[in-house]
Amino acid sequence: MNRVTDLLNIQHPIIQGGMGNISNAKLAAAVSEAGGLGTIGCGTMPPDEVEEIILQTKQLTEKPFSLNIAINVTPHVDELLALSVKHQVPVVSLSAGNPSPYIPFLHEHHKIVLAVVASVSHAQKAEAAGADILVAEGYEAAGINSILELTTFTLIPQVVQKVQIPVIAAGGIGDGKGLAAAFMLGAEGVQIGTRLIATQEAPFHDTYKQQLLQASGTDAIIIGRSVGTIRRVLTTPYVKKLQELEKKGMSMENYRHYTSEERHVVAALEGEVEQGFLNSGQIAGLVEDVPSVQELLNDMVNGAKKQLAKGMNLFG
Ligand SMILES: Cc1cc2nc3c(=O)[nH]c(=O)nc-3n(C[C@H](O)[C@H](O)[C@H](O)COP(=O)(O)O)c2cc1C
């Protein structure tokens, strides 16, 4: 029995993490069609653009998918919640902020609510507020991370010990071994981001995919500590320049300018890596090919089964 697949009505407990402003209908639908849960990352997109992507996704799949709303990132939380109702999106994932005020509305409209958390106390608060599933994310992950900087390996068992609702592990998972490990830590599913960048359906510029293929784990670094907000990105000349500015003392306003969604889109979708940054998690070092999403999910599920069977023999 797996509570995550039951609640989300999906085949495999593998979820696409929201990728604000840059993922599209094709990738979300490919993940859902492959048996996982595709996600439309709203980022800072205006509601009419998000609505268009929802409609396109519905053209491509009849399977469930989710809408990721990054609470403190978008100025459009209420409009995006309304869109999930208007278009009957069955799952809403709330990240980057306190999900509590929005959960009653979503439950009134029969949504399954995923809350992304990075500590036990946030997990307990989200559970108390009625979240259906927690996504517990370690700071190995790509993109905006929690300044608490807990790793996935330590975060998952601590959260699982303190909550009753299902937990999905995020941060640093890219293959069947990672999926098996997440199960063994007590998670009932995984959320992946970095690994999905290098898939055939991902709408990202080839430069992004190639840089990810060439990267090692140490090439995915944290920026923003000096201003008190962190993000994991690939080391590129753009990011090195930003690091130099941080060393000299950077204002939050300036940091926000350098790490705006606009600077992300320019690099990730248009390949202008001198003009913007590329999100990546530490699992980058594992990424060596560009499979289809279906191939990736099949490999992860089969690889996890093999690894779990092998595990019993490792006691000697
Ligand atoms: C390109 C990219 C953009 C992301 N944007 C968002 C976002 O808008 N909202 C969010 O909650 N997480 C975002 N994330 C994090 C993912 O949803 C996911 O939780 C994370 O990538 C999992 O860790 P991994 O990268 O090690 O697989 C993003 C990740 C990537 C790779």
Short mmCIF file of C-alpha atoms and ligand atoms in Angstrom, two decimals:
data_model
loop_
_atom_site.label_atom_id
_atom_site.label_comp_id
_atom_site.label_asym_id
_atom_site.label_seq_id
_atom_site.Cartn_x
_atom_site.Cartn_y
_atom_site.Cartn_z
CA MET A 1 0.00 0.00 0.00
CA ASN A 2 1.27 3.48 -0.78
CA ARG A 3 -0.73 6.42 0.59
CA VAL A 4 0.87 8.84 -1.88
CA THR A 5 -0.18 6.96 -5.02
CA ASP A 6 -3.66 6.41 -3.51
CA LEU A 7 -4.20 10.05 -2.56
CA LEU A 8 -2.84 11.42 -5.82
CA ASN A 9 -4.37 8.71 -8.01
CA ILE A 10 -1.07 8.01 -9.78
CA GLN A 11 0.88 4.86 -10.62
CA HIS A 12 4.39 5.71 -9.39
CA PRO A 13 5.15 7.82 -6.30
CA ILE A 14 7.35 10.19 -8.32
CA ILE A 15 6.47 13.86 -8.50
CA GLN A 16 7.82 16.58 -10.72
CA GLY A 17 8.88 19.52 -8.57
CA GLY A 18 7.46 22.87 -9.57
CA MET A 19 9.84 24.75 -11.86
CA GLY A 20 8.58 28.30 -11.74
CA ASN A 21 8.35 30.20 -15.04
CA ILE A 22 10.27 27.65 -17.10
CA SER A 23 8.53 24.27 -17.16
CA ASN A 24 5.67 23.82 -19.58
CA ALA A 25 2.67 21.69 -20.44
CA LYS A 26 4.71 19.17 -22.43
CA LEU A 27 6.96 18.25 -19.50
CA ALA A 28 4.15 18.22 -16.92
CA ALA A 29 1.99 16.04 -19.17
CA ALA A 30 4.92 13.71 -19.93
CA VAL A 31 5.47 13.07 -16.21
CA SER A 32 1.76 12.41 -15.63
CA GLU A 33 1.51 10.20 -18.73
CA ALA A 34 4.54 8.22 -17.48
CA GLY A 35 2.65 7.44 -14.26
CA GLY A 36 4.06 10.17 -12.00
CA LEU A 37 2.55 13.54 -11.09
CA GLY A 38 3.40 16.38 -13.46
CA THR A 39 3.50 19.89 -12.05
CA ILE A 40 3.02 23.35 -13.49
CA GLY A 41 5.35 25.69 -11.61
CA CYS A 42 3.63 29.07 -11.51
CA GLY A 43 6.68 31.05 -10.34
CA THR A 44 5.92 34.71 -10.97
CA MET A 45 3.93 34.11 -14.16
CA PRO A 46 0.77 36.16 -14.61
CA PRO A 47 -2.42 34.11 -14.13
CA ASP A 48 -3.41 34.27 -17.82
CA GLU A 49 -0.12 32.55 -18.80
CA VAL A 50 -0.64 29.89 -16.15
CA GLU A 51 -4.20 29.37 -17.38
CA GLU A 52 -2.90 28.80 -20.90
CA ILE A 53 -0.44 26.15 -19.63
CA ILE A 54 -3.20 24.43 -17.64
CA LEU A 55 -5.38 24.24 -20.77
CA GLN A 56 -2.47 22.92 -22.85
CA THR A 57 -1.66 20.30 -20.20
CA LYS A 58 -5.28 19.14 -20.22
CA GLN A 59 -5.05 18.70 -23.98
CA LEU A 60 -2.03 16.43 -23.53
CA THR A 61 -3.14 14.27 -20.61
CA GLU A 62 -6.27 13.22 -18.80
CA LYS A 63 -4.19 12.10 -15.83
CA PRO A 64 -3.84 14.13 -12.63
CA PHE A 65 -1.29 16.93 -12.44
CA SER A 66 -0.59 19.67 -9.94
CA LEU A 67 -0.12 23.41 -9.71
CA ASN A 68 2.86 24.64 -7.66
CA ILE A 69 2.29 28.01 -6.04
CA ALA A 70 5.38 29.53 -4.42
CA ILE A 71 3.61 31.67 -1.84
CA ASN A 72 6.20 34.36 -1.15
CA VAL A 73 7.43 34.44 -4.73
CA THR A 74 4.22 35.20 -6.66
CA PRO A 75 2.06 38.28 -6.21
CA HIS A 76 -0.92 36.24 -7.56
CA VAL A 77 -1.65 33.57 -4.92
CA ASP A 78 -5.42 34.15 -4.84
CA GLU A 79 -5.82 34.20 -8.61
CA LEU A 80 -3.77 31.02 -8.96
CA LEU A 81 -5.85 29.25 -6.30
CA ALA A 82 -8.97 30.33 -8.21
CA LEU A 83 -7.51 28.88 -11.42
CA SER A 84 -7.00 25.50 -9.74
CA VAL A 85 -10.72 25.52 -8.93
CA LYS A 86 -11.89 26.83 -12.31
CA HIS A 87 -9.94 24.15 -14.21
CA GLN A 88 -10.35 21.34 -11.68
CA VAL A 89 -6.64 20.81 -11.12
CA PRO A 90 -6.79 18.04 -8.50
CA VAL A 91 -3.54 18.76 -6.63
CA VAL A 92 -2.01 22.03 -5.41
CA SER A 93 1.53 22.19 -4.05
CA LEU A 94 2.34 25.14 -1.80
CA SER A 95 5.98 26.13 -1.29
CA ALA A 96 8.16 29.05 -0.21
CA GLY A 97 5.89 30.36 2.53
CA ASN A 98 3.26 29.49 5.13
CA PRO A 99 0.59 27.25 3.53
CA SER A 100 -1.86 27.44 6.47
CA PRO A 101 -4.09 30.33 5.29
CA TYR A 102 -4.81 28.62 1.96
CA ILE A 103 -5.53 25.03 2.98
CA PRO A 104 -9.19 25.46 4.12
CA PHE A 105 -10.11 27.05 0.76
CA LEU A 106 -8.39 24.24 -1.16
CA HIS A 107 -10.10 21.57 0.92
CA GLU A 108 -13.48 23.23 0.40
CA HIS A 109 -12.80 22.68 -3.29
CA HIS A 110 -11.65 19.08 -2.79
CA LYS A 111 -7.99 19.60 -3.64
CA ILE A 112 -5.19 17.41 -2.36
CA VAL A 113 -2.69 19.80 -0.77
CA LEU A 114 1.05 19.20 -0.82
CA ALA A 115 3.09 21.43 1.48
CA VAL A 116 6.83 21.79 0.87
CA VAL A 117 8.75 21.99 4.18
CA ALA A 118 12.39 21.95 5.29
CA SER A 119 12.20 21.35 9.05
CA VAL A 120 10.27 19.30 11.60
CA SER A 121 8.56 22.37 13.04
CA HIS A 122 7.33 23.52 9.61
CA ALA A 123 6.18 19.96 8.91
CA GLN A 124 4.18 19.83 12.13
CA LYS A 125 2.61 23.22 11.46
CA ALA A 126 1.61 22.20 7.93
CA GLU A 127 0.13 18.95 9.22
CA ALA A 128 -1.81 20.80 11.92
CA ALA A 129 -3.12 23.19 9.24
CA GLY A 130 -4.51 20.21 7.29
CA ALA A 131 -1.94 19.51 4.55
CA ASP A 132 -2.57 16.08 3.01
CA ILE A 133 1.02 15.28 2.07
CA LEU A 134 4.35 16.87 3.02
CA VAL A 135 7.23 17.30 0.60
CA ALA A 136 10.31 17.49 2.82
CA GLU A 137 13.15 19.06 0.89
CA GLY A 138 16.83 18.96 1.78
CA TYR A 139 19.12 21.73 0.62
CA GLU A 140 20.84 19.47 -1.90
CA ALA A 141 17.94 20.55 -4.10
CA ALA A 142 17.96 22.92 -7.05
CA GLY A 143 16.55 26.41 -6.77
CA ILE A 144 15.41 28.31 -3.70
CA ASN A 145 16.24 26.42 -0.51
CA SER A 146 15.57 26.89 3.17
CA ILE A 147 18.23 28.79 5.09
CA LEU A 148 17.97 26.02 7.70
CA GLU A 149 20.18 23.90 5.38
CA LEU A 150 19.15 20.42 6.53
CA THR A 151 20.10 17.57 4.20
CA THR A 152 17.52 15.16 2.82
CA PHE A 153 19.16 12.22 4.59
CA THR A 154 18.72 13.83 8.00
CA LEU A 155 15.45 15.68 7.37
CA ILE A 156 13.27 12.79 6.16
CA PRO A 157 13.54 10.42 9.15
CA GLN A 158 13.09 13.31 11.59
CA VAL A 159 9.94 14.52 9.83
CA VAL A 160 8.57 10.99 9.41
CA GLN A 161 9.01 10.41 13.14
CA LYS A 162 6.93 13.46 14.05
CA VAL A 163 4.00 13.45 11.61
CA GLN A 164 1.23 11.03 10.66
CA ILE A 165 0.58 12.17 7.08
CA PRO A 166 2.67 10.81 4.18
CA VAL A 167 6.04 12.38 3.46
CA ILE A 168 7.65 12.77 0.04
CA ALA A 169 11.43 13.23 -0.08
CA ALA A 170 12.93 15.96 -2.26
CA GLY A 171 16.52 17.04 -2.84
CA GLY A 172 19.26 14.86 -4.27
CA ILE A 173 17.17 12.08 -5.82
CA GLY A 174 17.93 11.16 -9.41
CA ASP A 175 17.73 7.39 -9.86
CA GLY A 176 16.35 4.12 -8.51
CA LYS A 177 18.87 4.02 -5.69
CA GLY A 178 17.70 7.45 -4.52
CA LEU A 179 14.07 6.33 -4.71
CA ALA A 180 14.85 3.17 -2.71
CA ALA A 181 16.80 5.21 -0.15
CA ALA A 182 13.89 7.63 0.26
CA PHE A 183 11.57 4.70 1.00
CA MET A 184 14.05 3.34 3.53
CA LEU A 185 14.16 6.69 5.31
CA GLY A 186 10.38 6.47 5.71
CA ALA A 187 9.24 8.58 2.76
CA GLU A 188 6.40 7.27 0.58
CA GLY A 189 7.50 9.01 -2.60
CA VAL A 190 9.99 11.40 -4.15
CA GLN A 191 9.88 14.81 -5.77
CA ILE A 192 12.54 15.43 -8.42
CA GLY A 193 13.72 18.53 -10.25
CA THR A 194 17.35 18.42 -11.36
CA ARG A 195 17.10 14.98 -13.01
CA LEU A 196 14.13 16.10 -15.10
CA ILE A 197 16.09 18.97 -16.67
CA ALA A 198 18.03 16.48 -18.78
CA THR A 199 15.03 14.74 -20.33
CA GLN A 200 13.87 14.85 -23.92
CA GLU A 201 10.58 16.55 -23.07
CA ALA A 202 12.08 19.28 -20.87
CA PRO A 203 11.66 22.58 -22.72
CA PHE A 204 15.07 23.90 -21.67
CA HIS A 205 17.85 25.19 -23.92
CA ASP A 206 20.36 22.58 -25.00
CA THR A 207 23.11 24.62 -23.31
CA TYR A 208 21.38 24.05 -19.95
CA LYS A 209 21.11 20.30 -20.57
CA GLN A 210 24.75 20.09 -21.74
CA GLN A 211 26.04 22.07 -18.73
CA LEU A 212 24.13 19.73 -16.44
CA LEU A 213 25.57 16.65 -18.17
CA GLN A 214 29.08 18.02 -17.70
CA ALA A 215 28.60 19.17 -14.10
CA SER A 216 29.85 17.32 -11.05
CA GLY A 217 28.09 17.50 -7.67
CA THR A 218 30.41 20.27 -6.51
CA ASP A 219 29.38 22.45 -9.45
CA ALA A 220 25.94 23.00 -7.89
CA ILE A 221 26.58 25.62 -5.27
CA ILE A 222 24.68 27.83 -2.84
CA ILE A 223 24.38 31.56 -3.44
CA GLY A 224 22.69 34.20 -1.31
CA ARG A 225 23.93 33.34 2.19
CA SER A 226 25.26 36.88 2.61
CA VAL A 227 21.75 38.32 2.18
CA GLY A 228 19.95 35.62 4.18
CA THR A 229 18.16 33.73 1.41
CA ILE A 230 19.66 30.81 -0.48
CA ARG A 231 19.42 29.17 -3.86
CA ARG A 232 21.37 26.28 -5.45
CA VAL A 233 22.67 26.94 -8.96
CA LEU A 234 25.34 25.77 -11.40
CA THR A 235 28.67 27.58 -11.16
CA THR A 236 28.86 29.66 -14.32
CA PRO A 237 30.73 32.91 -15.02
CA TYR A 238 27.47 34.76 -14.21
CA VAL A 239 27.26 33.06 -10.83
CA LYS A 240 30.97 33.63 -10.12
CA LYS A 241 30.43 37.34 -10.73
CA LEU A 242 27.49 37.27 -8.33
CA GLN A 243 29.65 35.52 -5.72
CA GLU A 244 32.27 38.27 -6.03
CA LEU A 245 29.56 40.89 -5.51
CA GLU A 246 28.34 38.99 -2.44
CA LYS A 247 31.87 39.00 -1.00
CA LYS A 248 32.00 42.78 -1.40
CA GLY A 249 28.63 43.14 0.35
CA MET A 250 25.49 42.95 -1.75
CA SER A 251 22.11 44.47 -0.96
CA MET A 252 19.00 42.27 -0.97
CA GLU A 253 17.61 44.44 -3.75
CA ASN A 254 20.65 43.81 -5.91
CA TYR A 255 20.61 40.07 -5.13
CA ARG A 256 16.93 39.93 -6.13
CA HIS A 257 17.75 41.66 -9.39
CA TYR A 258 20.52 39.15 -10.21
CA THR A 259 18.35 36.14 -9.28
CA SER A 260 15.01 37.28 -10.70
CA GLU A 261 12.87 34.86 -12.70
CA GLU A 262 13.72 36.97 -15.76
CA ARG A 263 17.45 36.16 -15.29
CA HIS A 264 16.50 32.50 -14.88
CA VAL A 265 14.37 32.33 -18.04
CA VAL A 266 17.07 34.03 -20.13
CA ALA A 267 19.63 31.36 -19.24
CA ALA A 268 17.43 28.27 -18.93
CA LEU A 269 15.20 28.76 -21.98
CA GLU A 270 17.26 31.00 -24.22
CA GLY A 271 20.72 29.61 -23.39
CA GLU A 272 22.13 33.09 -22.59
CA VAL A 273 24.24 31.84 -19.70
CA GLU A 274 26.26 35.07 -19.55
CA GLN A 275 23.02 36.91 -18.78
CA GLY A 276 21.39 34.65 -16.22
CA PHE A 277 21.65 31.67 -13.90
CA LEU A 278 20.79 27.96 -14.06
CA ASN A 279 19.19 26.17 -11.11
CA SER A 280 20.69 22.80 -10.28
CA GLY A 281 20.88 20.41 -7.34
CA GLN A 282 23.92 18.46 -6.15
CA ILE A 283 22.64 15.33 -7.89
CA ALA A 284 23.87 17.00 -11.12
CA GLY A 285 26.96 14.78 -10.94
CA LEU A 286 24.81 11.70 -11.53
CA VAL A 287 23.15 13.01 -14.68
CA GLU A 288 24.85 11.56 -17.76
CA ASP A 289 22.15 11.10 -20.38
CA VAL A 290 18.98 12.62 -21.77
CA PRO A 291 16.26 9.94 -21.64
CA SER A 292 12.57 10.43 -22.28
CA VAL A 293 10.53 11.02 -19.12
CA GLN A 294 8.94 7.58 -19.55
CA GLU A 295 12.39 5.93 -19.74
CA LEU A 296 13.56 7.86 -16.68
CA LEU A 297 10.56 6.91 -14.54
CA ASN A 298 10.73 3.26 -15.65
CA ASP A 299 14.46 3.17 -14.82
CA MET A 300 13.84 4.74 -11.42
CA VAL A 301 11.08 2.28 -10.50
CA ASN A 302 12.94 -0.80 -11.78
CA GLY A 303 16.22 0.40 -10.27
CA ALA A 304 14.56 0.94 -6.88
CA LYS A 305 13.04 -2.54 -6.94
CA LYS A 306 16.46 -4.06 -7.71
CA GLN A 307 18.17 -2.02 -5.03
CA LEU A 308 15.57 -2.91 -2.40
CA ALA A 309 15.90 -6.63 -3.22
CA LYS A 310 19.71 -6.35 -3.03
CA GLY A 311 19.48 -4.51 0.28
CA MET A 312 18.35 -7.58 2.22
CA ASN A 313 21.59 -9.38 1.32
CA LEU A 314 23.80 -6.60 2.59
CA PHE A 315 23.59 -7.78 6.18
CA GLY A 316 26.17 -10.43 5.24
C1 LIG B 1 14.73 24.63 -12.76
C2 LIG B 1 14.11 24.47 -11.42
C3 LIG B 1 13.17 25.40 -10.97
C4 LIG B 1 12.56 25.24 -9.71
N1 LIG B 1 11.57 26.11 -9.32
C5 LIG B 1 10.82 25.83 -8.22
C6 LIG B 1 9.62 26.56 -7.93
O1 LIG B 1 9.21 27.44 -8.65
N2 LIG B 1 8.93 26.20 -6.80
C7 LIG B 1 9.34 25.20 -5.97
O2 LIG B 1 8.67 24.92 -4.97
N3 LIG B 1 10.47 24.49 -6.24
C8 LIG B 1 11.19 24.76 -7.34
N4 LIG B 1 12.30 23.98 -7.65
C9 LIG B 1 12.62 22.84 -6.79
C10 LIG B 1 11.92 21.58 -7.30
O3 LIG B 1 10.53 21.74 -7.28
C11 LIG B 1 12.29 20.32 -6.49
O4 LIG B 1 11.73 20.33 -5.21
C12 LIG B 1 13.79 20.14 -6.39
O5 LIG B 1 14.39 20.34 -7.65
C13 LIG B 1 14.12 18.74 -5.87
O6 LIG B 1 15.49 18.55 -5.69
P1 LIG B 1 16.50 18.04 -6.85
O7 LIG B 1 16.74 19.24 -7.71
O8 LIG B 1 17.69 17.61 -6.11
O9 LIG B 1 15.79 16.94 -7.58
C14 LIG B 1 12.92 24.15 -8.88
C15 LIG B 1 13.88 23.23 -9.36
C16 LIG B 1 14.46 23.37 -10.61
C17 LIG B 1 15.43 22.34 -11.09
#
